[in-house]
Short mmCIF file of N, CA, C and O in Angstrom, two decimals:
data_model
loop_
_atom_site.label_atom_id
_atom_site.label_comp_id
_atom_site.label_asym_id
_atom_site.label_seq_id
_atom_site.Cartn_x
_atom_site.Cartn_y
_atom_site.Cartn_z
N MET A 1485 104.66 -25.26 -53.20
CA MET A 1485 105.23 -24.63 -52.26
C MET A 1485 106.47 -23.69 -52.52
O MET A 1485 105.91 -21.97 -52.66
N THR A 1486 107.98 -23.74 -52.24
CA THR A 1486 108.63 -22.64 -52.74
C THR A 1486 109.67 -23.42 -53.17
O THR A 1486 109.87 -24.51 -52.97
N ASP A 1487 111.06 -22.55 -53.23
CA ASP A 1487 112.24 -22.46 -54.51
C ASP A 1487 112.90 -23.75 -52.83
O ASP A 1487 112.60 -23.83 -51.53
N GLU A 1488 114.38 -24.21 -53.58
CA GLU A 1488 115.03 -25.38 -52.85
C GLU A 1488 115.50 -24.95 -51.71
O GLU A 1488 116.12 -24.87 -50.09
N ASN A 1489 116.00 -23.77 -52.17
CA ASN A 1489 116.75 -22.64 -50.85
C ASN A 1489 115.86 -22.43 -49.64
O ASN A 1489 116.45 -21.72 -48.13
N PHE A 1490 114.42 -23.28 -49.62
CA PHE A 1490 113.61 -22.54 -48.30
C PHE A 1490 113.59 -23.90 -48.27
O PHE A 1490 113.16 -24.67 -47.00
N ARG A 1491 113.10 -24.82 -49.44
CA ARG A 1491 112.22 -26.06 -49.18
C ARG A 1491 113.71 -27.21 -48.63
O ARG A 1491 113.25 -27.56 -47.07
N ASP A 1492 114.92 -27.13 -48.68
CA ASP A 1492 116.45 -27.49 -47.65
C ASP A 1492 116.03 -27.42 -46.70
O ASP A 1492 115.71 -28.47 -45.96
N PRO A 1493 116.47 -26.46 -45.69
CA PRO A 1493 116.34 -25.97 -44.27
C PRO A 1493 114.67 -26.51 -43.78
O PRO A 1493 115.24 -27.11 -42.60
N LEU A 1494 114.09 -25.88 -44.62
CA LEU A 1494 112.45 -26.53 -43.73
C LEU A 1494 112.76 -28.08 -43.60
O LEU A 1494 112.24 -28.47 -43.03
N SER A 1495 112.99 -28.64 -44.55
CA SER A 1495 112.54 -30.03 -44.55
C SER A 1495 114.05 -30.33 -43.16
O SER A 1495 113.33 -31.44 -42.36
N ASP A 1496 115.03 -30.03 -43.47
CA ASP A 1496 116.40 -30.49 -42.40
C ASP A 1496 115.92 -30.17 -41.12
O ASP A 1496 115.58 -30.78 -40.19
N VAL A 1497 115.42 -28.83 -40.95
CA VAL A 1497 114.55 -28.60 -39.48
C VAL A 1497 113.05 -29.43 -38.72
O VAL A 1497 113.40 -30.02 -37.93
N VAL A 1498 112.48 -29.89 -39.81
CA VAL A 1498 111.57 -30.80 -38.85
C VAL A 1498 112.52 -32.04 -39.03
O VAL A 1498 111.17 -33.06 -38.13
N TRP A 1499 112.97 -32.68 -39.66
CA TRP A 1499 113.37 -33.57 -39.33
C TRP A 1499 114.14 -33.55 -38.15
O TRP A 1499 113.76 -34.70 -37.24
N ARG A 1500 114.90 -32.90 -37.69
CA ARG A 1500 115.86 -32.75 -36.65
C ARG A 1500 114.41 -32.37 -35.13
O ARG A 1500 115.13 -33.16 -34.15
N PHE A 1501 113.82 -31.59 -36.14
CA PHE A 1501 112.91 -31.98 -34.74
C PHE A 1501 112.25 -32.55 -33.83
O PHE A 1501 111.93 -33.03 -32.99
N GLU A 1502 111.01 -34.14 -35.49
CA GLU A 1502 110.58 -34.79 -35.08
C GLU A 1502 110.94 -36.13 -34.54
O GLU A 1502 110.51 -36.68 -33.90
N VAL A 1503 112.17 -36.43 -36.06
CA VAL A 1503 112.96 -37.62 -35.84
C VAL A 1503 114.49 -37.58 -34.66
O VAL A 1503 114.51 -38.81 -34.04
N TYR A 1504 115.03 -36.71 -35.09
CA TYR A 1504 115.87 -36.57 -33.45
C TYR A 1504 115.39 -36.26 -31.67
O TYR A 1504 116.45 -35.83 -31.22
N GLY A 1505 114.04 -34.88 -32.28
CA GLY A 1505 113.57 -34.72 -31.11
C GLY A 1505 115.19 -33.55 -30.49
O GLY A 1505 115.62 -32.79 -29.45
N GLN A 1506 115.49 -32.64 -31.49
CA GLN A 1506 116.48 -31.32 -31.19
C GLN A 1506 115.24 -30.06 -30.93
O GLN A 1506 114.01 -29.83 -31.65
N TYR A 1507 115.80 -29.38 -30.34
CA TYR A 1507 115.66 -27.58 -30.31
C TYR A 1507 114.60 -27.63 -29.31
O TYR A 1507 113.84 -27.47 -29.12
N GLY A 1508 114.51 -28.96 -28.29
CA GLY A 1508 114.13 -29.05 -26.98
C GLY A 1508 113.03 -30.09 -27.17
O GLY A 1508 111.61 -29.33 -26.07
N ARG A 1509 112.14 -30.27 -28.41
CA ARG A 1509 111.11 -30.44 -28.64
C ARG A 1509 110.45 -29.37 -28.90
O ARG A 1509 109.09 -29.03 -28.63
N ASP A 1510 110.60 -27.77 -28.61
CA ASP A 1510 109.65 -26.80 -28.69
C ASP A 1510 109.68 -26.11 -29.96
O ASP A 1510 110.63 -25.83 -30.75
N PRO A 1511 108.35 -26.23 -30.37
CA PRO A 1511 108.12 -25.74 -32.20
C PRO A 1511 108.53 -24.68 -32.38
O PRO A 1511 109.25 -24.02 -33.33
N LYS A 1512 108.63 -23.44 -31.10
CA LYS A 1512 109.37 -22.44 -31.23
C LYS A 1512 110.64 -22.30 -32.04
O LYS A 1512 110.78 -21.76 -32.23
N LYS A 1513 111.23 -23.00 -31.22
CA LYS A 1513 112.99 -23.01 -31.34
C LYS A 1513 113.18 -23.84 -33.18
O LYS A 1513 113.99 -23.11 -33.30
N ALA A 1514 112.15 -24.32 -33.34
CA ALA A 1514 112.47 -25.18 -34.02
C ALA A 1514 112.59 -24.42 -35.78
O ALA A 1514 112.94 -23.87 -36.32
N VAL A 1515 110.94 -23.48 -35.59
CA VAL A 1515 110.67 -22.25 -35.96
C VAL A 1515 111.99 -21.20 -35.85
O VAL A 1515 111.72 -20.30 -37.29
N LYS A 1516 112.44 -21.19 -35.18
CA LYS A 1516 113.36 -19.47 -35.36
C LYS A 1516 114.59 -19.75 -35.67
O LYS A 1516 115.65 -19.26 -36.32
N ALA A 1517 114.86 -21.52 -35.75
CA ALA A 1517 116.00 -22.29 -36.24
C ALA A 1517 115.54 -21.86 -37.94
O ALA A 1517 116.46 -21.63 -38.22
N LEU A 1518 114.17 -22.60 -38.04
CA LEU A 1518 114.10 -21.62 -39.33
C LEU A 1518 114.78 -21.15 -40.19
O LEU A 1518 115.01 -20.79 -41.05
N SER A 1519 113.82 -19.79 -39.91
CA SER A 1519 113.89 -17.85 -40.08
C SER A 1519 115.45 -17.43 -39.81
O SER A 1519 116.00 -17.10 -40.67
N LYS A 1520 116.52 -18.30 -39.34
CA LYS A 1520 118.08 -18.30 -39.33
C LYS A 1520 118.01 -18.34 -40.79
O LYS A 1520 119.67 -18.35 -40.94
N ARG A 1521 118.32 -19.92 -40.82
CA ARG A 1521 118.75 -20.50 -42.24
C ARG A 1521 117.98 -20.07 -43.09
O ARG A 1521 119.11 -20.51 -44.27
N ALA A 1522 117.05 -19.52 -43.38
CA ALA A 1522 116.03 -19.01 -44.13
C ALA A 1522 116.27 -18.12 -44.40
O ALA A 1522 114.58 -17.80 -44.56
N PRO A 1523 116.61 -17.14 -44.15
CA PRO A 1523 116.41 -14.92 -44.30
C PRO A 1523 115.09 -15.25 -44.96
O PRO A 1523 115.65 -15.33 -46.58
N GLY A 1524 113.89 -13.77 -44.31
CA GLY A 1524 113.68 -12.97 -45.14
C GLY A 1524 112.41 -13.59 -45.90
O GLY A 1524 111.97 -13.16 -46.53
N TYR A 1525 111.29 -14.32 -45.29
CA TYR A 1525 110.31 -14.75 -45.09
C TYR A 1525 110.04 -13.77 -44.10
O TYR A 1525 110.15 -14.01 -42.64
N PRO A 1526 107.58 -13.62 -43.89
CA PRO A 1526 107.21 -13.13 -42.91
C PRO A 1526 107.34 -14.09 -41.82
O PRO A 1526 107.22 -16.03 -42.36
N PRO A 1527 107.03 -13.64 -40.50
CA PRO A 1527 107.41 -14.43 -39.48
C PRO A 1527 106.54 -15.31 -39.52
O PRO A 1527 106.39 -16.73 -38.92
N GLU A 1528 104.92 -15.33 -40.03
CA GLU A 1528 103.57 -16.10 -39.64
C GLU A 1528 104.03 -16.95 -40.56
O GLU A 1528 103.77 -18.21 -41.01
N PHE A 1529 104.77 -16.75 -42.35
CA PHE A 1529 105.32 -18.34 -43.24
C PHE A 1529 105.90 -19.09 -42.50
O PHE A 1529 105.60 -20.08 -42.61
N TYR A 1530 106.99 -18.66 -41.96
CA TYR A 1530 108.21 -20.07 -40.97
C TYR A 1530 107.31 -20.92 -40.11
O TYR A 1530 107.39 -22.00 -40.76
N ARG A 1531 106.11 -20.82 -38.96
CA ARG A 1531 105.09 -20.84 -38.16
C ARG A 1531 104.41 -22.27 -39.40
O ARG A 1531 104.12 -23.29 -39.63
N GLU A 1532 103.56 -21.64 -40.14
CA GLU A 1532 102.59 -22.10 -41.71
C GLU A 1532 103.61 -23.56 -42.07
O GLU A 1532 102.70 -24.29 -42.53
N ARG A 1533 104.31 -23.16 -42.33
CA ARG A 1533 105.07 -23.67 -43.06
C ARG A 1533 106.14 -24.71 -42.73
O ARG A 1533 106.12 -26.43 -43.07
N PHE A 1534 106.53 -24.68 -41.86
CA PHE A 1534 107.00 -25.67 -40.57
C PHE A 1534 106.09 -26.47 -40.04
O PHE A 1534 106.01 -27.94 -40.02
N GLU A 1535 104.95 -26.60 -39.78
CA GLU A 1535 103.93 -26.87 -39.34
C GLU A 1535 103.04 -27.45 -40.21
O GLU A 1535 102.83 -28.94 -39.98
N LEU A 1536 103.07 -27.99 -41.59
CA LEU A 1536 102.05 -28.31 -42.47
C LEU A 1536 103.69 -29.23 -43.12
O LEU A 1536 103.24 -30.28 -43.27
N ASP A 1537 104.68 -29.05 -43.25
CA ASP A 1537 106.54 -29.82 -43.40
C ASP A 1537 105.59 -30.91 -42.48
O ASP A 1537 106.25 -32.35 -42.68
N LEU A 1538 105.70 -30.45 -41.23
CA LEU A 1538 105.99 -31.33 -39.76
C LEU A 1538 104.43 -32.43 -39.89
O LEU A 1538 105.31 -34.11 -39.30
N ARG A 1539 103.27 -31.72 -40.41
CA ARG A 1539 101.98 -32.56 -41.09
C ARG A 1539 102.69 -34.07 -41.71
O ARG A 1539 102.70 -35.21 -42.12
N LEU A 1540 102.96 -33.26 -43.03
CA LEU A 1540 103.93 -34.30 -44.00
C LEU A 1540 104.73 -35.41 -43.15
O LEU A 1540 104.18 -36.12 -43.99
N LEU A 1541 105.08 -35.05 -43.01
CA LEU A 1541 106.63 -36.21 -42.71
C LEU A 1541 105.96 -37.32 -41.47
O LEU A 1541 106.26 -38.33 -41.83
N ASN A 1542 104.99 -36.34 -40.75
CA ASN A 1542 104.09 -37.94 -39.62
C ASN A 1542 103.15 -38.46 -40.24
O ASN A 1542 102.98 -39.69 -40.16
N THR A 1543 102.43 -37.97 -41.78
CA THR A 1543 101.47 -38.54 -42.16
C THR A 1543 102.92 -39.44 -43.16
O THR A 1543 102.07 -40.85 -43.74
N THR A 1544 103.84 -39.04 -43.76
CA THR A 1544 104.15 -40.18 -44.62
C THR A 1544 104.91 -41.09 -43.66
O THR A 1544 105.41 -42.24 -44.33
N ILE A 1545 105.92 -40.39 -42.39
CA ILE A 1545 105.64 -42.07 -41.83
C ILE A 1545 104.62 -42.82 -41.81
O ILE A 1545 104.97 -44.32 -41.51
N THR A 1546 103.32 -42.58 -41.71
CA THR A 1546 102.16 -43.30 -41.32
C THR A 1546 102.27 -44.01 -41.91
O THR A 1546 101.75 -45.24 -42.14
N ALA A 1547 102.04 -43.80 -43.86
CA ALA A 1547 101.58 -44.46 -44.61
C ALA A 1547 102.55 -45.38 -45.13
O ALA A 1547 102.60 -46.11 -45.76
N VAL A 1548 103.65 -45.03 -45.01
CA VAL A 1548 105.05 -46.15 -45.34
C VAL A 1548 104.76 -46.75 -44.58
O VAL A 1548 104.88 -48.24 -44.58
N LYS A 1549 104.74 -47.18 -43.10
CA LYS A 1549 104.52 -48.00 -42.89
C LYS A 1549 103.05 -48.99 -42.63
O LYS A 1549 103.46 -50.45 -41.88
N GLU A 1550 102.13 -48.36 -43.45
CA GLU A 1550 101.16 -48.81 -43.95
C GLU A 1550 100.96 -49.85 -44.77
O GLU A 1550 100.40 -50.44 -45.55
N ALA A 1551 102.10 -49.21 -45.49
CA ALA A 1551 101.88 -49.23 -47.24
C ALA A 1551 102.54 -50.90 -47.44
O ALA A 1551 103.38 -51.20 -46.45
N PRO A 1552 101.64 -51.89 -47.98
CA PRO A 1552 102.63 -53.22 -48.32
C PRO A 1552 103.57 -52.69 -48.86
O PRO A 1552 104.21 -52.23 -49.24
N LYS A 1553 104.12 -53.93 -48.34
CA LYS A 1553 106.11 -54.09 -48.51
C LYS A 1553 105.78 -55.76 -49.85
O LYS A 1553 105.10 -56.33 -49.50
N HIS A 1554 106.57 -55.24 -50.30
CA HIS A 1554 107.27 -56.14 -51.51
C HIS A 1554 108.56 -56.53 -50.97
O HIS A 1554 109.69 -56.74 -51.76
N PHE A 1555 108.94 -57.63 -49.64
CA PHE A 1555 110.84 -57.47 -49.76
C PHE A 1555 110.59 -59.21 -50.64
O PHE A 1555 110.37 -59.47 -50.67
N LYS A 1556 111.86 -58.76 -51.33
CA LYS A 1556 112.84 -59.99 -52.05
C LYS A 1556 113.67 -60.91 -51.17
O LYS A 1556 114.28 -60.26 -51.29
N PRO A 1557 113.17 -61.75 -51.30
CA PRO A 1557 113.52 -63.08 -50.23
C PRO A 1557 115.45 -63.00 -51.02
O PRO A 1557 116.66 -63.29 -49.92
N GLU A 1558 115.97 -62.74 -52.44
CA GLU A 1558 117.51 -62.38 -52.93
C GLU A 1558 117.70 -61.77 -52.07
O GLU A 1558 118.72 -61.13 -52.07
N ASN A 1559 117.42 -60.38 -51.85
CA ASN A 1559 118.38 -58.83 -51.50
C ASN A 1559 118.81 -59.61 -50.06
O ASN A 1559 117.83 -59.51 -48.97
N LYS A 1560 119.75 -58.82 -49.55
CA LYS A 1560 120.60 -58.95 -48.34
C LYS A 1560 119.78 -58.02 -47.64
O LYS A 1560 119.07 -58.22 -46.39
N TYR A 1561 119.19 -57.01 -48.10
CA TYR A 1561 118.74 -55.77 -47.27
C TYR A 1561 117.39 -55.33 -47.99
O TYR A 1561 117.52 -55.40 -49.18
N SER A 1562 116.67 -54.71 -46.45
CA SER A 1562 115.41 -53.69 -48.11
C SER A 1562 116.09 -52.98 -48.26
O SER A 1562 117.09 -52.41 -48.90
N GLU A 1563 114.97 -52.78 -49.68
CA GLU A 1563 114.95 -51.74 -50.66
C GLU A 1563 114.17 -50.72 -50.90
O GLU A 1563 113.24 -51.05 -50.44
N PHE A 1564 114.32 -49.33 -51.60
CA PHE A 1564 112.91 -48.91 -52.26
C PHE A 1564 111.75 -49.67 -52.26
O PHE A 1564 111.23 -48.60 -51.77
N SER A 1565 112.36 -49.77 -53.37
CA SER A 1565 111.19 -50.53 -54.17
C SER A 1565 110.19 -51.64 -53.41
O SER A 1565 108.88 -51.73 -54.17
N ASP A 1566 111.17 -51.89 -52.57
CA ASP A 1566 110.25 -52.81 -51.08
C ASP A 1566 108.76 -52.21 -50.57
O ASP A 1566 107.76 -53.36 -51.03
N VAL A 1567 109.06 -51.04 -50.90
CA VAL A 1567 107.51 -50.82 -50.15
C VAL A 1567 107.47 -50.07 -52.06
O VAL A 1567 107.09 -48.86 -51.97
N ASP A 1568 105.19 -50.02 -51.51
CA ASP A 1568 104.44 -49.71 -52.14
C ASP A 1568 104.40 -47.77 -52.04
O ASP A 1568 103.34 -47.26 -51.70
N SER A 1569 105.36 -47.23 -52.65
CA SER A 1569 105.34 -46.09 -53.08
C SER A 1569 103.80 -45.34 -53.22
O SER A 1569 104.16 -44.14 -53.52
N GLU A 1570 103.71 -46.12 -54.34
CA GLU A 1570 101.99 -45.96 -54.80
C GLU A 1570 101.47 -45.98 -53.94
O GLU A 1570 100.39 -44.70 -53.98
N PHE A 1571 101.17 -46.83 -52.97
CA PHE A 1571 100.00 -46.51 -52.25
C PHE A 1571 100.99 -45.24 -50.77
O PHE A 1571 99.65 -44.72 -50.61
N VAL A 1572 101.70 -44.78 -50.76
CA VAL A 1572 102.36 -43.96 -49.75
C VAL A 1572 101.60 -42.22 -50.89
O VAL A 1572 101.33 -41.69 -50.23
N MET A 1573 102.27 -42.41 -51.76
CA MET A 1573 101.23 -41.01 -52.52
C MET A 1573 100.25 -41.19 -52.19
O MET A 1573 99.41 -39.32 -52.37
N LYS A 1574 99.48 -42.26 -52.75
CA LYS A 1574 97.79 -41.99 -52.98
C LYS A 1574 97.77 -41.69 -51.36
O LYS A 1574 96.39 -40.39 -51.11
N LYS A 1575 97.91 -41.84 -50.71
CA LYS A 1575 97.61 -41.32 -49.05
C LYS A 1575 97.78 -39.86 -48.47
O LYS A 1575 97.24 -39.14 -47.87
N LEU A 1576 99.23 -39.74 -49.08
CA LEU A 1576 99.70 -38.39 -48.88
C LEU A 1576 98.88 -37.45 -49.55
O LEU A 1576 98.38 -36.18 -49.42
N ARG A 1577 97.85 -37.60 -51.13
CA ARG A 1577 97.72 -37.31 -52.14
C ARG A 1577 96.18 -37.17 -51.06
O ARG A 1577 95.87 -35.55 -51.77
N ASP A 1578 95.42 -37.81 -50.50
CA ASP A 1578 94.25 -37.39 -50.02
C ASP A 1578 93.94 -36.51 -48.64
O ASP A 1578 93.68 -35.88 -48.13
N ALA A 1579 95.59 -36.62 -48.32
CA ALA A 1579 95.69 -36.20 -46.64
C ALA A 1579 96.32 -34.32 -47.36
O ALA A 1579 95.75 -33.79 -46.15
N PHE A 1580 96.71 -34.24 -48.74
CA PHE A 1580 97.15 -32.96 -48.56
C PHE A 1580 97.03 -32.49 -49.93
O PHE A 1580 97.67 -32.20 -50.98
N PRO A 1581 95.37 -32.61 -50.77
CA PRO A 1581 94.60 -32.74 -52.19
C PRO A 1581 95.24 -31.69 -52.50
O PRO A 1581 95.40 -31.06 -53.33
N GLU A 1582 96.08 -30.53 -51.97
CA GLU A 1582 96.27 -28.80 -52.45
C GLU A 1582 97.87 -29.23 -52.84
O GLU A 1582 98.14 -27.57 -53.41
N GLN A 1583 99.03 -29.83 -52.05
CA GLN A 1583 99.35 -30.04 -52.78
C GLN A 1583 100.33 -31.07 -54.00
O GLN A 1583 99.70 -31.35 -54.42
N LYS A 1584 101.77 -30.36 -54.49
CA LYS A 1584 101.49 -31.14 -55.94
C LYS A 1584 103.05 -31.96 -55.48
O LYS A 1584 103.12 -31.95 -54.12
N ASP A 1585 102.58 -33.44 -56.21
CA ASP A 1585 103.17 -34.09 -56.06
C ASP A 1585 104.90 -33.79 -56.04
O ASP A 1585 105.25 -35.04 -55.22
N GLU A 1586 105.38 -33.18 -56.91
CA GLU A 1586 106.76 -32.55 -55.64
C GLU A 1586 107.36 -32.27 -54.66
O GLU A 1586 108.19 -33.58 -53.84
N TYR A 1587 106.06 -31.36 -53.92
CA TYR A 1587 105.98 -31.54 -52.32
C TYR A 1587 106.04 -32.87 -52.26
O TYR A 1587 106.51 -32.90 -50.55
N LEU A 1588 104.51 -33.42 -52.03
CA LEU A 1588 104.31 -34.94 -51.54
C LEU A 1588 105.63 -35.70 -51.29
O LEU A 1588 106.06 -36.61 -50.42
N LYS A 1589 106.24 -35.66 -52.34
CA LYS A 1589 107.62 -37.17 -53.01
C LYS A 1589 108.75 -36.03 -51.17
O LYS A 1589 109.47 -37.35 -50.98
N SER A 1590 108.46 -35.18 -51.03
CA SER A 1590 109.57 -34.26 -50.60
C SER A 1590 110.67 -35.72 -49.17
O SER A 1590 111.79 -35.64 -48.89
N HIS A 1591 109.36 -35.75 -48.68
CA HIS A 1591 109.50 -36.99 -47.27
C HIS A 1591 110.04 -38.67 -47.67
O HIS A 1591 110.45 -39.40 -47.10
N VAL A 1592 109.17 -39.05 -48.80
CA VAL A 1592 109.23 -40.62 -48.56
C VAL A 1592 110.60 -41.35 -49.00
O VAL A 1592 110.60 -42.13 -48.32
N GLY A 1593 111.35 -40.81 -49.40
CA GLY A 1593 112.35 -41.02 -49.60
C GLY A 1593 113.03 -42.46 -47.91
O GLY A 1593 113.52 -43.15 -47.70
N MET A 1594 113.66 -40.30 -47.69
CA MET A 1594 114.31 -40.85 -46.50
C MET A 1594 113.58 -41.04 -45.66
O MET A 1594 113.54 -42.05 -44.28
N VAL A 1595 111.40 -40.74 -44.94
CA VAL A 1595 111.34 -41.98 -44.02
C VAL A 1595 111.65 -43.51 -44.81
O VAL A 1595 111.48 -44.67 -43.65
N ILE A 1596 111.93 -44.14 -46.21
CA ILE A 1596 111.69 -45.96 -46.31
C ILE A 1596 113.03 -46.04 -45.83
O ILE A 1596 113.01 -47.23 -45.10
N TYR A 1597 113.83 -44.96 -45.94
CA TYR A 1597 115.08 -45.55 -45.17
C TYR A 1597 114.98 -45.54 -44.38
O TYR A 1597 115.33 -46.57 -43.11
N TRP A 1598 114.81 -44.19 -43.21
CA TRP A 1598 115.07 -44.07 -41.94
C TRP A 1598 113.97 -45.88 -41.01
O TRP A 1598 114.15 -45.66 -40.19
N TYR A 1599 112.47 -45.79 -41.49
CA TYR A 1599 111.18 -46.35 -40.79
C TYR A 1599 110.60 -48.26 -41.68
O TYR A 1599 110.07 -48.14 -40.80
N TYR A 1600 112.16 -48.20 -43.06
CA TYR A 1600 111.25 -49.69 -43.16
C TYR A 1600 111.88 -50.25 -42.50
O TYR A 1600 113.65 -50.54 -43.50
#
């Protein structure tokens, strides 16, 4: 993938677009916002990375929803460890075999927090 100077704004723009419905749900506006937040890359790079990260986010959401859950009755609230994260990672590795685990994990924590 790329360095944190790009990954962090990319993740933020993708979340704002998909989860919060910002940028008028227009991918072109989201890509434009990304290019302003992380300048210095070719125009096609922004679109490709946005689309890849959006697919990763949606695949992560689906995988977390499908993952076995192990809620502990003694806990008042759900916890990250309730979700079988290895199940999630296997789904992500299968869907994105060319990507490193570091990148694949980029949305897992927040998706578990938000969707579980």
